[in-house]
Amino acid sequence: MDSFACSIKTLRFSLALVFCGFCVGCQSVYHATGDFLIKYTEDETVPYVLSTPDAGLGCGLGEGYTLFMLSFERVTESPDRLGILLKTLAGVCSEQRAWEEELRYLRGVKTKSSAEASDARISQKRYLAQAARRQHQGYMHMVKTFGEPGLGCPKLNDDNEEFLYLIGLVNGLQAVLNNIGADQEAGVPMSVAAKVSRGSRCLNSAKWWGTPQALEAAVWATIPGINQTDIDPIDKLKEASEIGIEQGVRLSQVFEAQIYSAKGDVKAAKQVVKAHAEAVKKMPPDPRLKLMDRISTLQLQFLSDKLWTNAKGHRTPMGRLGHFWDDHKEEALELDIDDLL
């Protein structure tokens, strides 16, 4: 009996050792797999995705791939660098859904369907809150990678790190703006905007399509009292947009148009949309960053859709981005003024 009990104990101990060895082996495999996939995604997947103009597939990658990749933080180093961009792409999906709901709201208002308009506005704010949360998470991945913006400039070793830092800053500002649109539902601190403004000075604006300058100017125009200079933020935005047009990544124009729209300057917002549509025709996007430029176009197309829907009840007609329903009236007015002069 003692011999049998001893055998049972020995068997249990042996099984426990095998189980532990199996678990350790799995962890080892998971660790190696995570390191491989993270490295492959950074080196190959990200450049490939950025070079494609299909924003729908890009945002789908963000929604479908993010949790899978970030789960590797359980078995290896946290892939925060990937989190910056993946959360950006996922945020694009949420923003696009919010855009559709805002257009539905505008149509409801125009047709005097109060129930439809109210429902659309609620849905829009839910998607804006979702976008803000995702973008803020992307910003926080940047903070974990490079440190809090505004507390001195981080050491950025190459163009890839500068790019990720910039995208993290863009996430931060967009998170603040979308959180405002969602009635602060996402809880993004307003202080993030000031940090983005300070962090943008760590990057060469001429190198990065004017976007760092556009970020700072957009914050200046949005938050009263933060601009401690005599520089007009609108002038900075215009200059930044020109840099982006010349380099084929026209993200700065998005911030310029957003500020005009927020201020109710419809004429200036229209001019940005027209300038963007013309620039896209004249100069192809940077082949390495087609996705970034396409997302910029979609942002400005949405602004155009809002203006068209307010005026005509429908979005921008096919092939008419950069054109508006009242263009002939404006041209006639300008002609009359010129004749008088």
mmCIF file of C-alpha atoms in Angstrom:
data_model
loop_
_atom_site.group_PDB
_atom_site.id
_atom_site.type_symbol
_atom_site.label_atom_id
_atom_site.label_comp_id
_atom_site.label_asym_id
_atom_site.label_seq_id
_atom_site.Cartn_x
_atom_site.Cartn_y
_atom_site.Cartn_z
ATOM 1 C CA MET A 1 0.000 0.000 0.000
ATOM 2 C CA ASP A 2 2.824 2.382 0.840
ATOM 3 C CA SER A 3 4.519 1.406 -2.402
ATOM 4 C CA PHE A 4 1.326 2.127 -4.351
ATOM 5 C CA ALA A 5 0.833 5.545 -2.690
ATOM 6 C CA CYS A 6 4.439 6.380 -3.397
ATOM 7 C CA SER A 7 3.948 5.451 -7.049
ATOM 8 C CA ILE A 8 0.870 7.674 -7.288
ATOM 9 C CA LYS A 9 2.763 10.597 -5.783
ATOM 10 C CA THR A 10 5.654 10.008 -8.164
ATOM 11 C CA LEU A 11 3.262 9.921 -11.125
ATOM 12 C CA ARG A 12 1.576 13.155 -10.034
ATOM 13 C CA PHE A 13 4.923 14.835 -9.617
ATOM 14 C CA SER A 14 6.058 13.656 -13.048
ATOM 15 C CA LEU A 15 2.835 14.906 -14.684
ATOM 16 C CA ALA A 16 3.256 18.237 -12.949
ATOM 17 C CA LEU A 17 6.789 18.533 -14.317
ATOM 18 C CA VAL A 18 5.597 17.684 -17.833
ATOM 19 C CA PHE A 19 2.767 20.212 -17.563
ATOM 20 C CA CYS A 20 5.133 22.928 -16.367
ATOM 21 C CA GLY A 21 7.555 22.108 -19.144
ATOM 22 C CA PHE A 22 4.715 22.287 -21.661
ATOM 23 C CA CYS A 23 3.618 25.680 -20.362
ATOM 24 C CA VAL A 24 7.160 27.017 -20.402
ATOM 25 C CA GLY A 25 7.517 25.717 -23.930
ATOM 26 C CA CYS A 26 4.310 27.467 -25.007
ATOM 27 C CA GLN A 27 5.451 30.698 -23.451
ATOM 28 C CA SER A 28 8.722 30.400 -25.299
ATOM 29 C CA VAL A 29 6.908 29.798 -28.590
ATOM 30 C CA TYR A 30 4.473 32.652 -27.941
ATOM 31 C CA HIS A 31 7.335 35.004 -27.111
ATOM 32 C CA ALA A 32 9.205 34.129 -30.312
ATOM 33 C CA THR A 33 6.002 34.329 -32.381
ATOM 34 C CA GLY A 34 5.119 37.713 -30.910
ATOM 35 C CA ASP A 35 8.568 39.130 -31.553
ATOM 36 C CA PHE A 36 8.478 37.837 -35.136
ATOM 37 C CA LEU A 37 5.003 39.172 -35.933
ATOM 38 C CA ILE A 38 5.660 42.549 -34.340
ATOM 39 C CA LYS A 39 8.907 42.904 -36.280
ATOM 40 C CA TYR A 40 7.291 41.782 -39.544
ATOM 41 C CA THR A 41 4.343 44.152 -39.074
ATOM 42 C CA GLU A 42 6.617 47.110 -38.375
ATOM 43 C CA ASP A 43 9.011 46.347 -41.236
ATOM 44 C CA GLU A 44 6.630 45.133 -43.937
ATOM 45 C CA THR A 45 2.916 45.463 -43.138
ATOM 46 C CA VAL A 46 2.950 49.105 -42.057
ATOM 47 C CA PRO A 47 4.901 50.417 -45.090
ATOM 48 C CA TYR A 48 2.688 48.356 -47.407
ATOM 49 C CA VAL A 49 -0.531 49.641 -45.837
ATOM 50 C CA LEU A 50 0.656 53.252 -45.934
ATOM 51 C CA SER A 51 1.467 52.919 -49.629
ATOM 52 C CA THR A 52 -2.068 51.821 -50.573
ATOM 53 C CA PRO A 53 -4.848 54.357 -51.233
ATOM 54 C CA ASP A 54 -7.742 52.224 -49.945
ATOM 55 C CA ALA A 55 -8.744 53.926 -46.697
ATOM 56 C CA GLY A 56 -11.551 51.419 -46.132
ATOM 57 C CA LEU A 57 -9.149 48.502 -46.041
ATOM 58 C CA GLY A 58 -6.760 50.557 -43.937
ATOM 59 C CA CYS A 59 -9.326 51.279 -41.255
ATOM 60 C CA GLY A 60 -10.515 47.667 -41.451
ATOM 61 C CA LEU A 61 -6.975 46.555 -40.661
ATOM 62 C CA GLY A 62 -6.996 48.861 -37.652
ATOM 63 C CA GLU A 63 -10.222 47.390 -36.299
ATOM 64 C CA GLY A 64 -9.461 43.771 -37.125
ATOM 65 C CA TYR A 65 -5.756 43.566 -36.322
ATOM 66 C CA THR A 66 -5.278 45.837 -33.313
ATOM 67 C CA LEU A 67 -6.359 43.525 -30.496
ATOM 68 C CA PHE A 68 -4.501 40.582 -31.992
ATOM 69 C CA MET A 69 -1.213 42.481 -32.192
ATOM 70 C CA LEU A 70 -1.566 44.225 -28.834
ATOM 71 C CA SER A 71 -2.314 40.900 -27.134
ATOM 72 C CA PHE A 72 1.361 40.001 -27.540
ATOM 73 C CA GLU A 73 2.105 42.353 -24.653
ATOM 74 C CA ARG A 74 1.123 39.349 -22.489
ATOM 75 C CA VAL A 75 4.107 37.312 -23.681
ATOM 76 C CA THR A 76 6.693 39.844 -24.888
ATOM 77 C CA GLU A 77 7.390 43.570 -24.884
ATOM 78 C CA SER A 78 4.304 45.709 -25.448
ATOM 79 C CA PRO A 79 3.998 46.663 -29.145
ATOM 80 C CA ASP A 80 3.228 50.310 -28.368
ATOM 81 C CA ARG A 81 4.824 51.525 -31.598
ATOM 82 C CA LEU A 82 2.292 49.520 -33.586
ATOM 83 C CA GLY A 83 -0.504 50.665 -31.306
ATOM 84 C CA ILE A 84 0.042 54.277 -32.394
ATOM 85 C CA LEU A 85 -0.811 53.610 -36.024
ATOM 86 C CA LEU A 86 -3.314 50.788 -35.532
ATOM 87 C CA LYS A 87 -5.421 52.906 -33.182
ATOM 88 C CA THR A 88 -5.230 55.740 -35.727
ATOM 89 C CA LEU A 89 -6.670 53.497 -38.421
ATOM 90 C CA ALA A 90 -9.368 52.163 -36.092
ATOM 91 C CA GLY A 91 -10.275 55.754 -35.226
ATOM 92 C CA VAL A 92 -10.749 56.491 -38.923
ATOM 93 C CA CYS A 93 -13.464 53.814 -39.053
ATOM 94 C CA SER A 94 -15.308 55.413 -36.142
ATOM 95 C CA GLU A 95 -14.998 58.888 -37.645
ATOM 96 C CA GLN A 96 -16.405 57.731 -40.970
ATOM 97 C CA ARG A 97 -19.438 56.264 -39.230
ATOM 98 C CA ALA A 98 -19.896 59.501 -37.326
ATOM 99 C CA TRP A 99 -19.769 61.407 -40.630
ATOM 100 C CA GLU A 100 -22.575 59.303 -42.078
ATOM 101 C CA GLU A 101 -24.705 59.925 -39.008
ATOM 102 C CA GLU A 102 -24.087 63.684 -39.187
ATOM 103 C CA LEU A 103 -25.194 63.711 -42.816
ATOM 104 C CA ARG A 104 -28.307 61.769 -41.799
ATOM 105 C CA TYR A 105 -28.910 64.377 -39.108
ATOM 106 C CA LEU A 106 -28.637 67.212 -41.630
ATOM 107 C CA ARG A 107 -31.061 65.488 -43.994
ATOM 108 C CA GLY A 108 -33.467 64.957 -41.094
ATOM 109 C CA VAL A 109 -33.308 68.651 -40.240
ATOM 110 C CA LYS A 110 -33.840 69.633 -43.859
ATOM 111 C CA THR A 111 -36.889 67.380 -44.223
ATOM 112 C CA LYS A 112 -38.166 68.430 -40.784
ATOM 113 C CA SER A 113 -38.014 64.857 -39.452
ATOM 114 C CA SER A 114 -37.226 65.603 -35.820
ATOM 115 C CA ALA A 115 -37.141 61.965 -34.677
ATOM 116 C CA GLU A 116 -34.725 61.008 -37.457
ATOM 117 C CA ALA A 117 -32.529 64.015 -36.762
ATOM 118 C CA SER A 118 -32.428 63.357 -33.015
ATOM 119 C CA ASP A 119 -31.563 59.707 -33.479
ATOM 120 C CA ALA A 120 -28.828 60.549 -35.974
ATOM 121 C CA ARG A 121 -27.279 63.124 -33.652
ATOM 122 C CA ILE A 122 -27.174 60.639 -30.765
ATOM 123 C CA SER A 123 -25.576 58.014 -32.992
ATOM 124 C CA GLN A 124 -23.076 60.542 -34.330
ATOM 125 C CA LYS A 125 -21.946 61.441 -30.827
ATOM 126 C CA ARG A 126 -21.552 57.784 -29.882
ATOM 127 C CA TYR A 127 -19.230 57.231 -32.833
ATOM 128 C CA LEU A 128 -17.317 60.423 -32.078
ATOM 129 C CA ALA A 129 -16.793 59.208 -28.515
ATOM 130 C CA GLN A 130 -15.556 55.874 -29.858
ATOM 131 C CA ALA A 131 -13.182 57.659 -32.235
ATOM 132 C CA ALA A 132 -11.914 59.870 -29.415
ATOM 133 C CA ARG A 133 -11.230 56.881 -27.163
ATOM 134 C CA ARG A 134 -9.344 55.045 -29.892
ATOM 135 C CA GLN A 135 -7.334 58.116 -30.833
ATOM 136 C CA HIS A 136 -6.516 58.870 -27.222
ATOM 137 C CA GLN A 137 -5.330 55.286 -26.798
ATOM 138 C CA GLY A 138 -3.111 55.791 -29.847
ATOM 139 C CA TYR A 139 -1.774 58.964 -28.261
ATOM 140 C CA MET A 140 -1.050 57.081 -25.026
ATOM 141 C CA HIS A 141 0.854 54.405 -26.957
ATOM 142 C CA MET A 142 2.990 57.262 -28.264
ATOM 143 C CA VAL A 143 3.477 58.580 -24.720
ATOM 144 C CA LYS A 144 4.622 55.125 -23.559
ATOM 145 C CA THR A 145 7.045 54.929 -26.477
ATOM 146 C CA PHE A 146 8.532 58.437 -26.515
ATOM 147 C CA GLY A 147 7.402 60.145 -23.329
ATOM 148 C CA GLU A 148 4.931 62.930 -22.564
ATOM 149 C CA PRO A 149 4.986 65.714 -25.184
ATOM 150 C CA GLY A 150 5.960 69.124 -23.913
ATOM 151 C CA LEU A 151 8.472 67.872 -21.337
ATOM 152 C CA GLY A 152 11.386 68.402 -23.686
ATOM 153 C CA CYS A 153 11.914 66.725 -27.046
ATOM 154 C CA PRO A 154 12.355 62.952 -27.157
ATOM 155 C CA LYS A 155 15.295 61.272 -28.837
ATOM 156 C CA LEU A 156 13.985 60.240 -32.239
ATOM 157 C CA ASN A 157 16.528 57.999 -33.921
ATOM 158 C CA ASP A 158 15.212 57.859 -37.481
ATOM 159 C CA ASP A 159 12.423 58.864 -39.842
ATOM 160 C CA ASN A 160 10.208 55.995 -38.673
ATOM 161 C CA GLU A 161 10.297 57.237 -35.097
ATOM 162 C CA GLU A 162 9.640 60.818 -36.191
ATOM 163 C CA PHE A 163 6.665 59.593 -38.223
ATOM 164 C CA LEU A 164 5.222 57.632 -35.305
ATOM 165 C CA TYR A 165 5.699 60.597 -32.978
ATOM 166 C CA LEU A 166 3.862 62.825 -35.446
ATOM 167 C CA ILE A 167 0.988 60.364 -35.839
ATOM 168 C CA GLY A 168 0.745 60.148 -32.063
ATOM 169 C CA LEU A 169 0.411 63.939 -31.881
ATOM 170 C CA VAL A 170 -2.277 63.894 -34.580
ATOM 171 C CA ASN A 171 -4.106 61.253 -32.538
ATOM 172 C CA GLY A 172 -3.960 63.511 -29.503
ATOM 173 C CA LEU A 173 -5.481 66.554 -31.180
ATOM 174 C CA GLN A 174 -8.148 64.567 -33.020
ATOM 175 C CA ALA A 175 -9.063 62.848 -29.756
ATOM 176 C CA VAL A 176 -9.611 66.216 -28.082
ATOM 177 C CA LEU A 177 -11.708 67.570 -30.980
ATOM 178 C CA ASN A 178 -13.843 64.439 -31.286
ATOM 179 C CA ASN A 179 -14.335 64.325 -27.523
ATOM 180 C CA ILE A 180 -15.662 67.894 -27.671
ATOM 181 C CA GLY A 181 -18.051 66.811 -30.428
ATOM 182 C CA ALA A 182 -19.194 63.924 -28.217
ATOM 183 C CA ASP A 183 -20.006 66.220 -25.275
ATOM 184 C CA GLN A 184 -16.850 65.063 -23.423
ATOM 185 C CA GLU A 185 -18.210 61.498 -23.261
ATOM 186 C CA ALA A 186 -14.792 59.931 -23.943
ATOM 187 C CA GLY A 187 -13.125 61.816 -21.087
ATOM 188 C CA VAL A 188 -10.089 62.970 -23.071
ATOM 189 C CA PRO A 189 -8.279 65.668 -21.027
ATOM 190 C CA MET A 190 -8.230 69.075 -22.687
ATOM 191 C CA SER A 191 -4.622 69.392 -21.540
ATOM 192 C CA VAL A 192 -3.658 66.965 -24.301
ATOM 193 C CA ALA A 193 -4.115 69.737 -26.871
ATOM 194 C CA ALA A 194 -1.536 71.996 -25.224
ATOM 195 C CA LYS A 195 0.890 69.064 -24.981
ATOM 196 C CA VAL A 196 0.409 68.359 -28.684
ATOM 197 C CA SER A 197 1.133 71.999 -29.454
ATOM 198 C CA ARG A 198 4.408 71.902 -27.545
ATOM 199 C CA GLY A 199 5.384 68.486 -28.875
ATOM 200 C CA SER A 200 4.873 69.574 -32.482
ATOM 201 C CA ARG A 201 7.859 71.919 -32.148
ATOM 202 C CA CYS A 202 10.143 68.887 -31.850
ATOM 203 C CA LEU A 203 9.600 68.040 -35.522
ATOM 204 C CA ASN A 204 10.737 69.757 -38.702
ATOM 205 C CA SER A 205 7.531 71.036 -40.274
ATOM 206 C CA ALA A 206 9.096 71.458 -43.706
ATOM 207 C CA LYS A 207 10.071 67.785 -43.638
ATOM 208 C CA TRP A 208 6.719 66.448 -42.453
ATOM 209 C CA TRP A 209 4.292 68.020 -44.925
ATOM 210 C CA GLY A 210 3.661 71.111 -42.769
ATOM 211 C CA THR A 211 1.686 68.984 -40.319
ATOM 212 C CA PRO A 212 3.581 69.892 -37.104
ATOM 213 C CA GLN A 213 3.000 73.573 -37.860
ATOM 214 C CA ALA A 214 -0.655 72.889 -38.672
ATOM 215 C CA LEU A 215 -1.110 71.049 -35.370
ATOM 216 C CA GLU A 216 0.286 73.956 -33.369
ATOM 217 C CA ALA A 217 -1.762 76.514 -35.290
ATOM 218 C CA ALA A 218 -4.943 74.458 -34.911
ATOM 219 C CA VAL A 219 -4.446 74.317 -31.138
ATOM 220 C CA TRP A 220 -3.819 78.065 -31.052
ATOM 221 C CA ALA A 221 -7.035 78.675 -32.980
ATOM 222 C CA THR A 222 -9.055 76.265 -30.826
ATOM 223 C CA ILE A 223 -7.956 77.084 -27.275
ATOM 224 C CA PRO A 224 -8.080 80.767 -26.255
ATOM 225 C CA GLY A 225 -4.980 82.177 -24.590
ATOM 226 C CA ILE A 226 -2.564 79.420 -25.575
ATOM 227 C CA ASN A 227 -0.933 81.492 -28.337
ATOM 228 C CA GLN A 228 1.765 83.579 -26.638
ATOM 229 C CA THR A 229 3.006 85.158 -29.887
ATOM 230 C CA ASP A 230 1.834 87.778 -32.348
ATOM 231 C CA ILE A 231 1.611 85.190 -35.121
ATOM 232 C CA ASP A 232 -1.838 84.699 -36.643
ATOM 233 C CA PRO A 233 -2.698 80.961 -36.484
ATOM 234 C CA ILE A 234 -4.617 81.259 -39.749
ATOM 235 C CA ASP A 235 -1.457 82.424 -41.503
ATOM 236 C CA LYS A 236 0.398 79.452 -40.025
ATOM 237 C CA LEU A 237 -2.312 77.084 -41.235
ATOM 238 C CA LYS A 238 -2.194 78.488 -44.772
ATOM 239 C CA GLU A 239 1.577 78.168 -44.876
ATOM 240 C CA ALA A 240 1.408 74.600 -43.569
ATOM 241 C CA SER A 241 -1.162 73.675 -46.214
ATOM 242 C CA GLU A 242 1.103 74.959 -48.973
ATOM 243 C CA ILE A 243 3.925 72.749 -47.704
ATOM 244 C CA GLY A 244 1.645 69.716 -47.712
ATOM 245 C CA ILE A 245 0.424 70.446 -51.244
ATOM 246 C CA GLU A 246 3.990 70.636 -52.525
ATOM 247 C CA GLN A 247 4.962 67.346 -50.865
ATOM 248 C CA GLY A 248 1.905 65.325 -51.861
ATOM 249 C CA VAL A 249 0.680 64.627 -48.321
ATOM 250 C CA ARG A 250 -2.102 67.140 -47.767
ATOM 251 C CA LEU A 251 -3.010 66.462 -44.146
ATOM 252 C CA SER A 252 -2.439 70.089 -43.127
ATOM 253 C CA GLN A 253 -5.372 71.166 -45.272
ATOM 254 C CA VAL A 254 -7.661 69.077 -43.072
ATOM 255 C CA PHE A 255 -6.758 71.103 -39.987
ATOM 256 C CA GLU A 256 -7.067 74.369 -41.904
ATOM 257 C CA ALA A 257 -10.549 73.446 -43.140
ATOM 258 C CA GLN A 258 -11.635 72.193 -39.707
ATOM 259 C CA ILE A 259 -10.743 75.516 -38.128
ATOM 260 C CA TYR A 260 -12.636 77.503 -40.773
ATOM 261 C CA SER A 261 -15.637 75.227 -40.373
ATOM 262 C CA ALA A 262 -15.583 75.594 -36.581
ATOM 263 C CA LYS A 263 -15.485 79.376 -36.974
ATOM 264 C CA GLY A 264 -18.382 79.324 -39.425
ATOM 265 C CA ASP A 265 -16.266 80.691 -42.277
ATOM 266 C CA VAL A 266 -17.942 78.727 -45.067
ATOM 267 C CA LYS A 267 -16.267 80.639 -47.873
ATOM 268 C CA ALA A 268 -12.768 79.906 -46.557
ATOM 269 C CA ALA A 269 -13.653 76.238 -45.959
ATOM 270 C CA LYS A 270 -14.862 75.946 -49.538
ATOM 271 C CA GLN A 271 -11.607 77.417 -50.806
ATOM 272 C CA VAL A 272 -9.596 74.770 -48.957
ATOM 273 C CA VAL A 273 -11.730 72.001 -50.492
ATOM 274 C CA LYS A 274 -11.274 73.524 -53.952
ATOM 275 C CA ALA A 275 -7.525 73.908 -53.462
ATOM 276 C CA HIS A 276 -7.264 70.309 -52.296
ATOM 277 C CA ALA A 277 -9.236 68.911 -55.234
ATOM 278 C CA GLU A 278 -7.074 70.892 -57.644
ATOM 279 C CA ALA A 279 -3.856 69.793 -55.938
ATOM 280 C CA VAL A 280 -4.867 66.123 -56.119
ATOM 281 C CA LYS A 281 -5.408 66.470 -59.866
ATOM 282 C CA LYS A 282 -2.088 68.232 -60.456
ATOM 283 C CA MET A 283 0.196 66.198 -58.200
ATOM 284 C CA PRO A 284 -0.083 62.526 -57.229
ATOM 285 C CA PRO A 285 0.421 61.678 -53.575
ATOM 286 C CA ASP A 286 3.733 60.587 -52.159
ATOM 287 C CA PRO A 287 3.805 56.895 -53.233
ATOM 288 C CA ARG A 288 4.950 55.867 -49.753
ATOM 289 C CA LEU A 289 2.029 57.637 -48.088
ATOM 290 C CA LYS A 290 -0.959 57.259 -50.383
ATOM 291 C CA LEU A 291 -3.139 56.185 -47.462
ATOM 292 C CA MET A 292 -2.402 59.347 -45.461
ATOM 293 C CA ASP A 293 -3.257 61.548 -48.431
ATOM 294 C CA ARG A 294 -6.412 59.579 -49.200
ATOM 295 C CA ILE A 295 -7.641 59.915 -45.626
ATOM 296 C CA SER A 296 -7.071 63.666 -45.952
ATOM 297 C CA THR A 297 -9.183 63.704 -49.123
ATOM 298 C CA LEU A 298 -11.983 61.806 -47.392
ATOM 299 C CA GLN A 299 -11.950 64.275 -44.490
ATOM 300 C CA LEU A 300 -12.340 67.187 -46.909
ATOM 301 C CA GLN A 301 -14.918 65.316 -48.959
ATOM 302 C CA PHE A 302 -16.981 64.971 -45.794
ATOM 303 C CA LEU A 303 -16.772 68.726 -45.228
ATOM 304 C CA SER A 304 -17.935 69.209 -48.805
ATOM 305 C CA ASP A 305 -20.745 66.708 -48.219
ATOM 306 C CA LYS A 306 -21.933 68.698 -45.198
ATOM 307 C CA LEU A 307 -22.030 71.920 -47.185
ATOM 308 C CA TRP A 308 -23.869 70.273 -50.072
ATOM 309 C CA THR A 309 -26.348 68.586 -47.732
ATOM 310 C CA ASN A 310 -27.102 71.825 -45.914
ATOM 311 C CA ALA A 311 -27.797 73.542 -49.218
ATOM 312 C CA LYS A 312 -29.260 70.821 -51.421
ATOM 313 C CA GLY A 313 -30.173 67.905 -49.177
ATOM 314 C CA HIS A 314 -27.620 65.513 -50.679
ATOM 315 C CA ARG A 315 -23.872 64.955 -50.536
ATOM 316 C CA THR A 316 -21.269 66.027 -53.097
ATOM 317 C CA PRO A 317 -22.184 64.647 -56.544
ATOM 318 C CA MET A 318 -19.843 62.113 -58.106
ATOM 319 C CA GLY A 319 -16.802 63.698 -59.704
ATOM 320 C CA ARG A 320 -17.668 67.136 -58.283
ATOM 321 C CA LEU A 321 -15.328 67.405 -55.296
ATOM 322 C CA GLY A 322 -14.021 70.970 -55.351
ATOM 323 C CA HIS A 323 -17.189 72.284 -56.995
ATOM 324 C CA PHE A 324 -20.226 73.758 -55.238
ATOM 325 C CA TRP A 325 -23.808 74.461 -56.182
ATOM 326 C CA ASP A 326 -23.346 78.249 -56.134
ATOM 327 C CA ASP A 327 -20.045 78.515 -57.995
ATOM 328 C CA HIS A 328 -21.579 80.337 -60.955
ATOM 329 C CA LYS A 329 -23.187 82.910 -58.681
ATOM 330 C CA GLU A 330 -19.866 83.608 -56.966
ATOM 331 C CA GLU A 331 -18.067 83.839 -60.306
ATOM 332 C CA ALA A 332 -20.684 86.237 -61.613
ATOM 333 C CA LEU A 333 -20.393 88.394 -58.502
ATOM 334 C CA GLU A 334 -16.608 88.525 -58.830
ATOM 335 C CA LEU A 335 -16.981 89.463 -62.509
ATOM 336 C CA ASP A 336 -19.378 92.300 -61.668
ATOM 337 C CA ILE A 337 -16.982 93.684 -59.048
ATOM 338 C CA ASP A 338 -14.071 93.516 -61.509
ATOM 339 C CA ASP A 339 -16.132 95.362 -64.137
ATOM 340 C CA LEU A 340 -16.934 98.115 -61.673
ATOM 341 C CA LEU A 341 -13.242 98.521 -60.859
#
